[in-house]
Amino acid sequence: MHLQTSPTSHFSNLHNNYRDLLYLIFTNKHNIKIMKEQNIFINQIGYATESQKFGYVRCHKDKEFYIKDEKNQIVYSGKLNAPKKDRVAAEDICTIDFSDFTQKGKFSVCVADDVSFPFEIGENLFSDLYYKTLRYFYLSRCGQKIEDKDFGHEPCHTGKALIYGTKEEIDVQGGWHDAGDYGRYIVAGTKTCMDLLLAYEAKSSFEKFDILDEVRFELEWMLQMQRPDGALYHKISCFKFCGFIEPQDEKEQIVLAPISTTATADFAGCAAYAHTFYKKSDPEFAQKLLDAAIKAQNFIDSNPDFIYTNPPEITTGGYGDRNITDEKYFALCSLYAATKDKKYLEKAIDLFQNYQEIPRDGTEPQKTEMFQGFGWGSVAAYGTEILLKNKELIDSNLYQTLKKAIIDRAEKLLKISENACFGTCIERVFWGSNGHVCDEAHLLLLAHDLTGKKEYFDVAKKQFDYILGCNPVNYCYVTGFGSNPTVNPHHRPSGALKKCMPGMLAGGPAAGLHDADAKKYLQGKSPLNCYIDVVGSYSTNEVAIYWNSPLVYVIVKLGLV
Ligand code: G3I
Ligand code: 9MR
Ligand code: ZN
């Protein structure tokens, strides 16, 4: 049987816009790949030999599936499980389980005359994926000459930064470009550093990439973003987004945006945690990080809250967040672990026990459980994870309370996954959903560490499979990998150079249809189908350092490298 080799497209996304489809075919305006719609979804890189192996089939009258090798020989057969239909995929999807098939090689799944993309079964299938998702951080470095045959460039954004609202300019260099744009944001960078350091803690040896060196590049920049009084500037960028040019070609004035409590708290939490990783190799740098973290916390303790919103002249990314208790909690947990000073723990416990949240409609804060998340705007789980890792520093009641908070969330995610067409554990599909999928996998893997319960690990693996092809749009969402990868990311270096940087996780489906292309092509689609692989769709097809970082964590914690 001829394996899928023809180019691929998004008929499944467009056929209900016949006019657009004709326009697209004749102009192929967005260079969307033309593919016969696939009905079988697999991890487009493959499966480790002894791992669980699930695939998904758009419901079929046939109840048998076959696995064929490269010689087109049937090497395995099995039955489609009963169909499931959930709210986010909103169609009947059958799961197939071929976990007990452990023959190494290249295969495809067949159901009647449908054929999946090819995939591999074997060992060490993901080391290139791991390397390239890490390399993306180096390639995103600001302010230094980048050595790379495809994406190398001279230093960018080396000019002095104007402090917003003043005439003062200071020198702030380095840090990673945030995403498809060239802004540098503390809230995004701290989450990214936490994920990478937690991944490093799980696996420090990876000869091809020095995670600690890469994270240090971001930390050195963050230290420059701290004011003398301890507060952190929220971000540094130009006043507005530039066009799709290379970073070194953006010459507009750089501005330091006003301070924020979220940036200051996130920095305190991240720097206090990070300092332990550099104690041996560079005690002076480690101490600098800890001192800066303490200074940031002192600012928070002695000042009112600064809720960030963009000033009118600055229209780059906002990372606004009215609920700032989780950031304060993260900072306090991390500072307690770093200093053993009980004053931090007491405050952290108080915030945890008396947590209130401002609802989305902005009405009065409601007393509720502190949400244990790893998202850029919901970071409490980093604080909880740090305390749980320092079991000897907290009493057993607190340990059990915090452990229960994680396990309760993990149990909820198991339930969602159980009833989900593609085994996903997200109920809402919003901007950056692929990053959210990886963050939820992080939580499941933490729960697995705490309990050894296999189901948590297995469902985390399903999130990884979802990212790499087990999804209704049949995409491998990491650029440069799989038979049908994201090829048109909203990413200025790729757009300017007209070549797609590999190893970047696309933000993925977003039901909010926030950009013009999403509105044009995705009306009426189910949430998980609200993805379009075009450069303009920044709400579904951008990339971001803090979507790559939880993927790095998941690859390590699934034991895939
Ligand atoms: O959390 C709520 C959820 O409770 C609710 O159900 C859902 C309904 O749509 O909305 C969720 O909030 C969304 C939030 O992302 C989730 O993280 C907001 O609607 C959505 O507007 C928000 O979008 C953010 C976007 O900037 C616009 O502010 C993305 O998270 C964030 O990743 C993105 O970040 C941009 C930077 O600003 C600029 N650099 C690129 C970067 C990535 O696109
Ligand atoms: O490229 C910008 C992307 O990084 C942001 O996430 C997005 C939302 O803030 O905005 C993108 O910039 C677009 C701007 O918002 C509207 N004009 C077109 C810009 C490029 O797509
Ligand atoms: Zn730069």
Coordinates of C-alpha atoms and ligand atoms in Angstrom, one line a residue:
M1 CA 0.0 0.0 0.0
H2 CA 1.5 3.3 -0.9
L3 CA 2.2 5.3 2.2
Q4 CA 1.0 8.9 2.4
T5 CA 3.6 10.9 0.5
S6 CA 1.6 13.5 -1.4
P7 CA 1.8 17.0 0.0
T8 CA -0.8 17.8 2.6
S9 CA -3.5 20.4 3.0
H10 CA -6.3 21.6 5.1
F11 CA -9.4 20.5 3.2
S12 CA -10.8 19.3 6.5
N13 CA -10.4 22.9 7.7
L14 CA -11.7 24.6 4.5
H15 CA -14.2 22.4 2.6
N16 CA -17.1 24.3 4.1
N17 CA -15.7 27.5 2.6
Y18 CA -15.8 26.3 -1.0
R19 CA -15.1 29.7 -2.4
D20 CA -12.0 30.0 -0.2
L21 CA -11.0 26.5 -1.1
L22 CA -11.1 27.3 -4.9
Y23 CA -9.2 30.6 -4.2
L24 CA -6.7 28.7 -2.2
I25 CA -6.1 25.9 -4.7
F26 CA -5.6 28.4 -7.6
T27 CA -3.4 30.7 -5.6
N28 CA -2.3 28.4 -2.8
K29 CA -1.9 31.8 -1.2
H30 CA -0.8 30.6 2.1
N31 CA 1.2 27.7 0.8
I32 CA -1.1 25.4 2.6
K33 CA -0.1 21.8 1.9
I34 CA -2.6 19.8 -0.1
M35 CA -3.3 16.5 1.6
K36 CA -6.0 13.8 1.3
E37 CA -7.9 14.1 4.5
Q38 CA -6.6 11.6 6.9
N39 CA -8.8 9.6 9.2
I40 CA -6.1 7.9 11.3
F41 CA -4.0 9.8 13.8
I42 CA -0.8 8.6 15.2
N43 CA 2.3 10.1 16.9
Q44 CA 4.1 11.1 13.7
I45 CA 7.5 10.5 15.1
G46 CA 6.6 7.2 16.7
Y47 CA 6.6 5.2 19.9
A48 CA 9.3 3.9 22.2
T49 CA 9.4 0.1 22.0
E50 CA 7.9 -0.7 25.4
S51 CA 5.8 2.4 25.7
Q52 CA 2.0 2.6 25.5
K53 CA 1.0 3.0 21.9
F54 CA -2.4 4.7 21.1
G55 CA -3.7 5.9 17.8
Y56 CA -7.1 7.4 16.9
V57 CA -9.5 6.8 14.0
R58 CA -12.2 9.1 12.7
C59 CA -15.0 6.7 13.1
H60 CA -15.2 3.9 10.6
K61 CA -17.7 1.2 9.8
D62 CA -14.8 -1.2 9.8
K63 CA -13.9 -2.4 13.2
E64 CA -10.5 -3.8 12.5
F65 CA -7.2 -2.0 12.1
Y66 CA -3.9 -3.4 10.7
I67 CA -0.3 -2.4 11.1
K68 CA 1.8 -2.8 8.0
D69 CA 5.5 -2.7 7.7
E70 CA 7.6 -1.0 5.0
K71 CA 7.1 -4.0 2.8
N72 CA 3.4 -3.5 3.1
Q73 CA 3.1 -6.8 5.1
I74 CA 0.5 -7.0 7.8
V75 CA 2.4 -7.4 11.1
Y76 CA -0.3 -6.7 13.6
S77 CA -4.1 -6.4 13.8
G78 CA -6.5 -5.2 16.4
K79 CA -10.0 -3.8 17.0
L80 CA -11.2 -0.2 17.1
N81 CA -12.4 0.7 20.6
A82 CA -16.0 2.0 20.9
P83 CA -16.2 5.7 19.7
K84 CA -16.0 8.6 22.1
K85 CA -17.3 12.1 21.4
D86 CA -16.3 15.0 23.5
R87 CA -16.9 18.8 23.4
V88 CA -13.5 19.9 22.2
A89 CA -13.1 17.6 19.2
A90 CA -16.9 17.1 18.8
E91 CA -16.8 14.1 16.6
D92 CA -16.9 10.3 17.0
I93 CA -13.3 9.1 17.4
C94 CA -12.2 5.5 18.1
T95 CA -9.1 4.7 20.0
I96 CA -6.7 2.0 18.9
D97 CA -4.3 0.4 21.3
F98 CA -1.3 -1.4 19.9
S99 CA 0.9 -1.1 23.0
D100 CA 1.8 -4.8 23.0
F101 CA 3.2 -4.5 19.5
T102 CA 7.0 -4.1 20.2
Q103 CA 8.6 -4.9 16.8
K104 CA 11.1 -2.2 15.9
G105 CA 10.8 -0.6 12.5
K106 CA 8.7 1.8 10.4
F107 CA 5.0 1.1 10.1
S108 CA 1.7 2.6 9.3
V109 CA -1.8 1.9 10.5
C110 CA -4.5 0.9 8.1
V111 CA -8.3 0.8 8.5
A112 CA -10.0 -0.4 5.3
D113 CA -8.4 1.9 2.6
D114 CA -7.3 4.6 5.0
V115 CA -3.7 4.8 5.8
S116 CA -1.9 6.7 8.6
F117 CA 1.3 8.7 8.2
P118 CA 4.3 6.5 8.8
F119 CA 5.7 6.2 12.3
E120 CA 8.6 4.4 13.9
I121 CA 8.8 2.0 16.9
G122 CA 12.2 1.8 18.5
E123 CA 14.6 3.4 21.0
N124 CA 16.0 6.9 21.2
L125 CA 13.4 8.3 18.7
F126 CA 13.2 11.7 20.4
S127 CA 16.7 12.9 20.9
D128 CA 16.6 15.1 17.8
L129 CA 13.3 16.5 18.9
Y130 CA 14.7 17.2 22.3
Y131 CA 17.8 18.9 20.9
K132 CA 15.9 21.1 18.4
T133 CA 13.3 22.2 21.0
L134 CA 16.3 23.3 23.2
R135 CA 18.2 24.8 20.3
Y136 CA 15.3 27.1 19.7
F137 CA 16.3 29.0 22.9
Y138 CA 19.8 29.6 21.7
L139 CA 18.5 30.8 18.3
S140 CA 16.1 33.2 20.2
R141 CA 18.9 34.9 22.0
C142 CA 18.8 38.7 21.8
G143 CA 21.9 41.0 21.8
Q144 CA 24.5 38.5 20.7
K145 CA 25.9 37.2 17.5
I146 CA 24.1 33.9 16.7
E147 CA 26.2 31.2 15.0
D148 CA 23.9 29.1 12.8
K149 CA 24.0 28.3 9.0
D150 CA 20.3 29.1 8.6
F151 CA 19.3 31.5 11.4
G152 CA 22.6 33.1 12.4
H153 CA 22.7 36.9 12.7
E154 CA 24.6 39.8 14.0
P155 CA 23.7 41.1 17.5
C156 CA 20.2 42.7 17.7
H157 CA 18.5 45.3 19.9
T158 CA 21.8 46.5 21.3
G159 CA 20.7 50.1 21.8
K160 CA 20.0 51.7 25.1
A161 CA 16.5 51.3 26.5
L162 CA 14.4 54.3 27.4
I163 CA 12.7 54.0 30.8
Y164 CA 9.0 54.6 30.1
G165 CA 7.8 57.9 31.4
T166 CA 11.3 59.4 31.8
K167 CA 14.1 60.7 29.6
E168 CA 16.5 58.2 31.2
E169 CA 18.2 55.5 29.1
I170 CA 19.9 52.4 30.5
D171 CA 21.8 49.5 29.0
V172 CA 19.8 46.3 29.1
Q173 CA 21.2 43.4 27.0
G174 CA 20.3 39.8 26.4
G175 CA 17.4 37.5 27.1
W176 CA 15.4 35.4 24.7
H177 CA 13.0 36.9 22.2
D178 CA 9.6 35.9 23.5
A179 CA 7.9 34.2 20.6
G180 CA 7.2 35.2 17.1
D181 CA 8.0 38.7 18.1
Y182 CA 11.2 40.3 19.6
G183 CA 9.8 41.5 22.9
R184 CA 11.4 40.2 26.1
Y185 CA 8.9 39.7 29.0
I186 CA 9.8 38.8 32.6
V187 CA 6.6 36.8 33.2
A188 CA 7.2 34.6 30.1
G189 CA 10.9 34.2 30.8
T190 CA 10.6 33.1 34.4
K191 CA 8.1 30.4 33.5
T192 CA 10.4 29.2 30.8
C193 CA 13.4 29.1 33.1
M194 CA 11.4 27.2 35.7
D195 CA 10.5 24.5 33.2
L196 CA 14.0 24.2 31.9
L197 CA 15.5 24.0 35.3
L198 CA 13.0 21.4 36.4
A199 CA 13.8 19.4 33.3
Y200 CA 17.5 19.7 34.1
E201 CA 16.9 18.6 37.6
A202 CA 15.3 15.4 36.2
K203 CA 18.1 14.9 33.7
S204 CA 21.2 16.9 33.9
S205 CA 23.2 15.0 31.3
F206 CA 22.5 15.9 27.7
E207 CA 25.9 16.3 26.0
K208 CA 24.5 18.2 23.0
F209 CA 23.0 21.1 24.9
D210 CA 24.0 23.0 28.1
I211 CA 20.7 23.9 29.7
L212 CA 22.3 25.7 32.7
D213 CA 24.3 27.9 30.3
E214 CA 21.2 28.7 28.3
V215 CA 19.1 29.5 31.3
R216 CA 21.9 31.7 32.7
F217 CA 21.7 33.8 29.5
E218 CA 18.1 34.6 30.5
L219 CA 18.8 35.1 34.2
E220 CA 21.7 37.5 33.4
W221 CA 19.2 39.6 31.4
M222 CA 16.6 39.5 34.2
L223 CA 19.1 40.8 36.7
Q224 CA 19.4 43.9 34.4
M225 CA 15.6 44.3 34.4
Q226 CA 15.5 45.0 38.2
R227 CA 15.3 48.5 39.4
P228 CA 17.5 49.7 42.3
D229 CA 14.5 49.5 44.6
G230 CA 14.0 45.8 43.8
A231 CA 11.0 46.1 41.4
L232 CA 11.2 44.4 38.0
Y233 CA 10.3 46.2 34.8
H234 CA 7.5 44.2 33.2
K235 CA 9.1 43.9 29.8
I236 CA 11.5 45.4 27.2
S237 CA 10.5 45.9 23.6
C238 CA 10.0 48.5 20.9
F239 CA 6.9 50.6 21.3
K240 CA 5.1 48.5 18.7
F241 CA 5.5 45.2 16.9
C242 CA 7.7 45.4 13.8
G243 CA 7.0 43.8 10.5
F244 CA 8.4 40.4 9.6
I245 CA 12.0 41.4 9.6
E246 CA 15.1 39.8 11.0
P247 CA 15.9 40.8 14.6
Q248 CA 19.0 42.8 13.8
D249 CA 16.9 44.9 11.4
E250 CA 14.6 46.2 14.1
K251 CA 16.2 49.5 14.9
E252 CA 13.4 51.4 16.6
Q253 CA 13.8 52.8 20.1
I254 CA 13.6 50.1 22.8
V255 CA 11.6 50.9 25.9
L256 CA 11.4 49.5 29.4
A257 CA 7.8 49.2 30.3
P258 CA 6.6 50.1 33.8
I259 CA 7.1 47.7 36.7
S260 CA 4.6 45.1 37.8
T261 CA 4.1 42.9 40.8
T262 CA 3.7 39.8 38.7
A263 CA 7.1 40.4 37.1
T264 CA 8.7 41.2 40.4
A265 CA 7.2 38.1 42.1
D266 CA 7.9 35.7 39.2
F267 CA 11.4 36.9 39.2
A268 CA 11.8 36.4 42.9
G269 CA 10.5 32.9 42.7
C270 CA 12.6 32.0 39.6
A271 CA 15.8 33.6 40.8
A272 CA 15.6 32.0 44.3
Y273 CA 15.0 28.6 42.8
A274 CA 17.6 29.0 40.1
H275 CA 20.4 30.1 42.5
T276 CA 20.8 26.5 43.8
F277 CA 21.8 25.3 40.3
Y278 CA 24.8 27.7 40.1
K279 CA 26.1 27.4 43.7
K280 CA 28.9 25.0 42.8
S281 CA 29.9 26.3 39.4
D282 CA 29.6 30.0 40.2
P283 CA 28.8 30.8 43.9
E284 CA 29.1 34.6 43.2
F285 CA 26.4 34.4 40.5
A286 CA 24.3 32.2 42.7
Q287 CA 24.4 34.7 45.5
K288 CA 23.7 37.5 43.2
L289 CA 20.5 35.7 42.1
L290 CA 19.4 35.1 45.7
D291 CA 20.1 38.6 46.8
A292 CA 18.1 40.0 43.9
A293 CA 15.2 37.6 44.7
I294 CA 15.2 38.8 48.3
K295 CA 15.3 42.4 47.2
A296 CA 12.4 41.8 44.8
Q297 CA 10.4 40.3 47.7
N298 CA 11.2 43.2 49.9
F299 CA 9.8 45.5 47.3
I300 CA 6.6 43.5 47.2
D301 CA 6.3 43.5 51.0
S302 CA 6.7 47.3 51.2
N303 CA 4.7 48.5 48.3
P304 CA 1.2 48.4 46.9
D305 CA 0.4 46.0 44.0
F306 CA 1.3 47.1 40.5
I307 CA -1.1 45.5 38.1
Y308 CA 0.4 45.7 34.6
T309 CA -1.4 47.2 31.6
N310 CA 0.3 48.5 28.6
P311 CA 0.6 52.3 28.6
P312 CA -1.1 53.7 25.4
E313 CA 2.1 54.2 23.5
I314 CA 3.3 50.6 24.0
T315 CA 1.3 48.1 22.0
T316 CA 3.5 45.0 22.2
G317 CA 2.5 41.9 24.3
G318 CA 0.8 42.6 27.6
Y319 CA 0.8 39.5 29.8
G320 CA -1.8 41.2 32.0
D321 CA -2.9 39.4 35.1
R322 CA -5.2 40.7 37.8
N323 CA -4.9 37.6 40.0
I324 CA -1.4 38.1 41.4
T325 CA -1.7 36.0 44.6
D326 CA -0.3 32.9 42.8
E327 CA 2.8 34.8 41.7
K328 CA 3.3 36.0 45.3
Y329 CA 2.8 32.5 46.6
F330 CA 5.4 31.1 44.1
A331 CA 7.9 33.7 45.2
L332 CA 7.4 33.0 48.9
C333 CA 7.6 29.2 48.5
S334 CA 10.8 29.5 46.5
L335 CA 12.4 32.0 48.9
Y336 CA 11.6 29.8 51.9
A337 CA 13.2 26.8 50.2
A338 CA 16.3 28.9 49.3
T339 CA 16.7 30.7 52.7
K340 CA 14.9 28.4 55.2
D341 CA 13.5 31.6 56.7
K342 CA 10.2 30.7 58.1
K343 CA 8.7 34.2 57.5
Y344 CA 8.4 33.3 53.8
L345 CA 6.7 30.0 54.6
E346 CA 4.2 31.6 57.0
K347 CA 3.1 34.1 54.4
A348 CA 2.9 31.4 51.7
I349 CA 0.6 29.3 53.9
D350 CA -1.6 32.3 54.6
L351 CA -2.0 33.0 50.9
F352 CA -2.7 29.4 50.2
Q353 CA -5.3 29.0 52.9
N354 CA -7.1 32.3 52.3
Y355 CA -6.8 32.4 48.6
Q356 CA -9.3 34.6 46.7
E357 CA -9.6 35.1 43.0
I358 CA -11.0 37.9 41.0
P359 CA -13.4 36.3 38.5
R360 CA -13.0 37.0 34.8
D361 CA -16.0 39.4 34.9
G362 CA -14.0 41.5 37.3
T363 CA -16.5 41.3 40.1
E364 CA -15.6 40.9 43.8
P365 CA -12.8 38.5 44.7
Q366 CA -14.2 35.0 45.6
K367 CA -12.6 32.7 48.2
T368 CA -11.6 29.6 46.4
E369 CA -9.0 26.9 46.2
M370 CA -5.6 28.2 44.9
F371 CA -5.5 26.8 41.3
Q372 CA -2.4 24.7 40.9
G373 CA -1.2 25.7 37.4
F374 CA 2.0 26.0 35.5
G375 CA 0.8 28.6 32.9
W376 CA 2.4 32.0 32.5
G377 CA -0.5 33.6 34.3
S378 CA -1.2 30.9 36.9
V379 CA 2.1 29.8 38.5
A380 CA 1.1 28.4 41.9
A381 CA 2.1 24.9 41.1
Y382 CA 5.7 26.0 40.8
G383 CA 5.6 27.1 44.4
T384 CA 3.8 23.9 45.5
E385 CA 6.3 21.7 43.6
I386 CA 9.2 23.5 45.2
L387 CA 7.8 22.9 48.7
L388 CA 7.0 19.3 47.9
K389 CA 10.5 18.8 46.7
N390 CA 11.7 20.1 50.1
K391 CA 9.6 17.8 52.2
E392 CA 12.0 17.9 55.1
L393 CA 11.5 21.7 55.4
I394 CA 7.7 21.5 56.0
D395 CA 5.5 19.7 58.5
S396 CA 3.7 16.5 57.4
N397 CA 0.3 18.2 57.5
L398 CA 1.3 20.8 55.1
Y399 CA 3.0 18.3 52.9
Q400 CA -0.2 16.2 52.8
T401 CA -2.3 19.3 52.0
L402 CA 0.0 20.4 49.2
K403 CA 0.2 16.8 47.8
K404 CA -3.6 16.6 47.9
A405 CA -3.9 19.8 45.9
I406 CA -1.8 18.3 43.2
I407 CA -3.4 14.9 43.2
D408 CA -6.9 16.4 43.2
R409 CA -6.0 18.3 40.0
A410 CA -4.4 15.2 38.5
E411 CA -7.5 13.1 39.2
K412 CA -9.6 15.7 37.5
L413 CA -7.3 15.6 34.4
L414 CA -7.6 11.8 34.3
K415 CA -11.4 12.1 34.2
I416 CA -11.3 14.6 31.4
S417 CA -8.8 12.4 29.4
E418 CA -10.9 9.3 30.0
N419 CA -13.8 10.8 28.1
A420 CA -11.8 12.7 25.5
C421 CA -11.7 11.7 21.9
F422 CA -7.9 12.2 21.7
G423 CA -7.1 11.5 25.4
T424 CA -6.6 15.2 26.0
C425 CA -7.1 16.7 29.4
I426 CA -8.0 20.3 28.5
E427 CA -11.6 21.4 28.7
R428 CA -11.1 24.9 27.2
V429 CA -9.0 25.4 24.1
F430 CA -7.5 28.9 24.2
W431 CA -4.5 30.8 22.8
G432 CA -1.5 28.7 23.5
S433 CA -3.5 25.5 24.0
N434 CA -0.5 23.3 23.1
G435 CA 1.5 24.9 25.8
H436 CA -1.4 24.4 28.1
V437 CA -1.5 20.7 27.1
C438 CA 2.2 20.4 28.0
D439 CA 1.7 22.2 31.3
E440 CA -1.1 19.8 32.3
A441 CA 1.2 16.9 31.4
H442 CA 3.7 18.5 33.8
L443 CA 1.1 18.4 36.5
L444 CA 0.3 14.7 35.8
L445 CA 4.0 13.8 35.8
L446 CA 4.5 15.6 39.2
A447 CA 1.5 13.6 40.5
H448 CA 3.2 10.5 39.2
D449 CA 6.4 11.4 41.0
L450 CA 4.4 11.8 44.2
T451 CA 2.4 8.6 44.0
G452 CA 3.9 6.3 41.4
K453 CA 0.3 5.9 40.0
K454 CA 0.9 4.7 36.4
E455 CA -2.3 6.3 35.1
Y456 CA -0.8 9.8 35.6
F457 CA 2.2 8.9 33.5
D458 CA 0.1 7.2 30.8
V459 CA -2.2 10.3 30.4
A460 CA 0.8 12.6 30.3
K461 CA 2.1 10.4 27.5
K462 CA -1.2 10.9 25.6
Q463 CA -0.7 14.7 25.8
F464 CA 2.7 14.2 24.2
D465 CA 1.2 12.0 21.5
Y466 CA -1.5 14.7 20.9
I467 CA 1.2 17.3 20.2
L468 CA 3.0 15.1 17.7
G469 CA 0.0 14.0 15.7
C470 CA -2.9 12.4 17.7
N471 CA -5.1 15.4 17.0
P472 CA -8.1 16.0 14.6
V473 CA -6.1 18.3 12.3
N474 CA -3.5 15.6 11.9
Y475 CA -0.6 18.0 12.5
C476 CA 2.7 17.3 14.2
Y477 CA 2.7 20.7 15.9
V478 CA 6.5 20.9 16.3
T479 CA 8.2 22.5 13.3
G480 CA 10.5 20.2 11.3
F481 CA 9.1 16.9 12.7
G482 CA 6.6 14.4 11.5
S483 CA 5.0 13.9 8.0
N484 CA 2.7 16.9 8.4
P485 CA 4.5 19.5 10.6
T486 CA 3.6 23.1 11.2
V487 CA 5.4 24.9 8.3
N488 CA 4.0 28.5 8.4
P489 CA 4.6 29.6 12.0
H490 CA 3.9 33.2 13.1
H491 CA 7.6 33.7 13.7
R492 CA 9.5 36.7 12.4
P493 CA 12.9 35.1 11.8
S494 CA 11.2 32.2 9.8
G495 CA 9.0 34.7 7.9
A496 CA 11.8 37.1 7.1
L497 CA 14.1 34.3 5.9
K498 CA 11.4 32.3 4.3
K499 CA 12.5 29.1 6.0
C500 CA 10.9 27.5 9.0
M501 CA 13.1 27.2 12.1
P502 CA 12.8 23.6 13.4
G503 CA 12.0 22.6 16.9
M504 CA 9.3 25.2 17.7
L505 CA 5.9 24.1 19.2
A506 CA 3.0 26.0 17.5
G507 CA 0.6 27.5 20.0
G508 CA -2.2 25.3 18.6
P509 CA -5.9 25.5 18.3
A510 CA -7.7 28.5 20.0
A511 CA -11.4 28.7 20.0
G512 CA -11.5 32.4 20.5
L513 CA -10.6 33.2 16.8
H514 CA -8.5 36.1 17.9
D515 CA -6.8 37.0 14.6
A516 CA -8.1 37.7 11.0
D517 CA -7.0 34.4 9.6
A518 CA -8.6 32.4 12.4
K519 CA -11.8 34.4 11.9
K520 CA -11.6 33.8 8.1
Y521 CA -10.9 30.0 8.1
L522 CA -12.1 28.6 11.4
Q523 CA -15.7 29.8 11.9
G524 CA -17.9 27.0 13.1
K525 CA -15.0 24.6 13.8
S526 CA -14.9 22.5 17.0
P527 CA -12.3 23.9 19.5
L528 CA -9.5 21.3 18.7
N529 CA -10.0 22.0 15.0
C530 CA -9.5 25.8 15.4
Y531 CA -6.0 25.7 14.0
I532 CA -4.7 27.1 10.8
D533 CA -1.1 26.7 9.6
V534 CA -0.7 30.2 8.2
V535 CA 1.8 32.9 9.2
G536 CA -0.9 35.5 10.0
S537 CA -2.7 33.4 12.6
Y538 CA -0.8 34.5 15.7
S539 CA -3.5 33.1 18.0
T540 CA -3.1 29.6 16.7
N541 CA 0.2 29.4 14.9
E542 CA 2.7 31.5 16.9
V543 CA 5.5 29.9 18.8
A544 CA 6.8 30.9 22.2
I545 CA 9.6 30.1 24.6
Y546 CA 7.2 29.1 27.3
W547 CA 5.4 26.6 25.0
N548 CA 8.7 25.0 24.1
S549 CA 9.8 24.8 27.7
P550 CA 7.1 22.6 29.1
L551 CA 7.6 20.3 26.1
V552 CA 11.2 20.0 27.0
Y553 CA 10.1 19.1 30.6
V554 CA 7.6 16.5 29.3
I555 CA 10.2 14.8 27.0
V556 CA 12.6 14.4 29.9
K557 CA 10.0 13.2 32.4
L558 CA 8.5 10.7 30.0
G559 CA 12.0 9.2 29.9
L560 CA 12.2 9.7 26.1
V561 CA 15.9 10.9 26.2
Ligands
G3I1 O1 -7.5 31.8 30.9 C1 -8.7 32.1 30.2 C2 -9.7 31.0 30.3 O2 -10.1 30.8 31.7 C3 -10.9 31.3 29.4 O3 -11.7 30.2 29.4 C4 -10.4 31.6 28.0 C5 -11.5 31.9 27.1 O4 -11.0 32.2 25.8 O5 -9.4 32.7 28.0 C6 -8.3 32.4 28.8 O6 -7.4 33.5 28.7 C7 -6.8 33.6 27.5 C8 -5.3 33.6 27.9 O7 -4.5 33.8 26.7 C9 -4.9 32.1 28.3 O8 -3.5 32.1 28.6 C10 -7.1 34.9 26.9 O9 -8.5 34.8 26.4 C11 -6.2 35.2 25.7 O10 -6.4 36.5 25.3 C12 -4.7 35.1 26.2 O11 -3.9 35.3 25.1 C13 -2.6 35.6 25.3 C14 -2.2 36.5 24.2 O12 -0.8 36.8 24.3 C15 -2.9 37.8 24.1 O13 -2.8 38.5 25.3 C16 -1.8 34.4 25.3 O14 -2.0 33.6 26.5 C17 -0.3 34.7 25.3 O15 0.5 33.5 25.1 C18 0.0 35.7 24.1 O16 1.4 36.0 24.3 C19 1.9 36.7 23.1 C20 2.6 38.0 23.7 O17 1.5 38.8 24.1 C21 3.4 38.6 22.6 N1 4.4 37.6 22.1 C22 3.8 36.5 21.5 C23 3.0 35.7 22.6 C24 2.4 34.4 22.1 O18 1.4 34.7 21.2
9MR2 O1 3.3 39.4 15.9 C1 2.5 39.8 17.0 C2 2.4 38.5 18.0 O2 3.7 38.3 18.5 C3 1.4 38.8 19.1 O3 1.2 37.6 19.8 C4 0.1 39.3 18.5 C5 -0.9 39.6 19.6 O4 -0.4 40.6 20.4 O5 0.2 40.4 17.7 C6 1.1 40.1 16.6 O6 1.3 41.4 15.8 C7 0.2 41.7 15.0 C8 -0.6 42.8 15.6 O7 -1.2 42.4 16.8 C9 -1.7 43.3 14.6 N1 -1.0 43.7 13.3 C10 -0.3 42.5 12.7 C11 0.8 42.1 13.7 C12 1.6 40.9 13.1 O8 0.8 39.8 12.9
ZN3 ZN 17.0 41.0 19.9

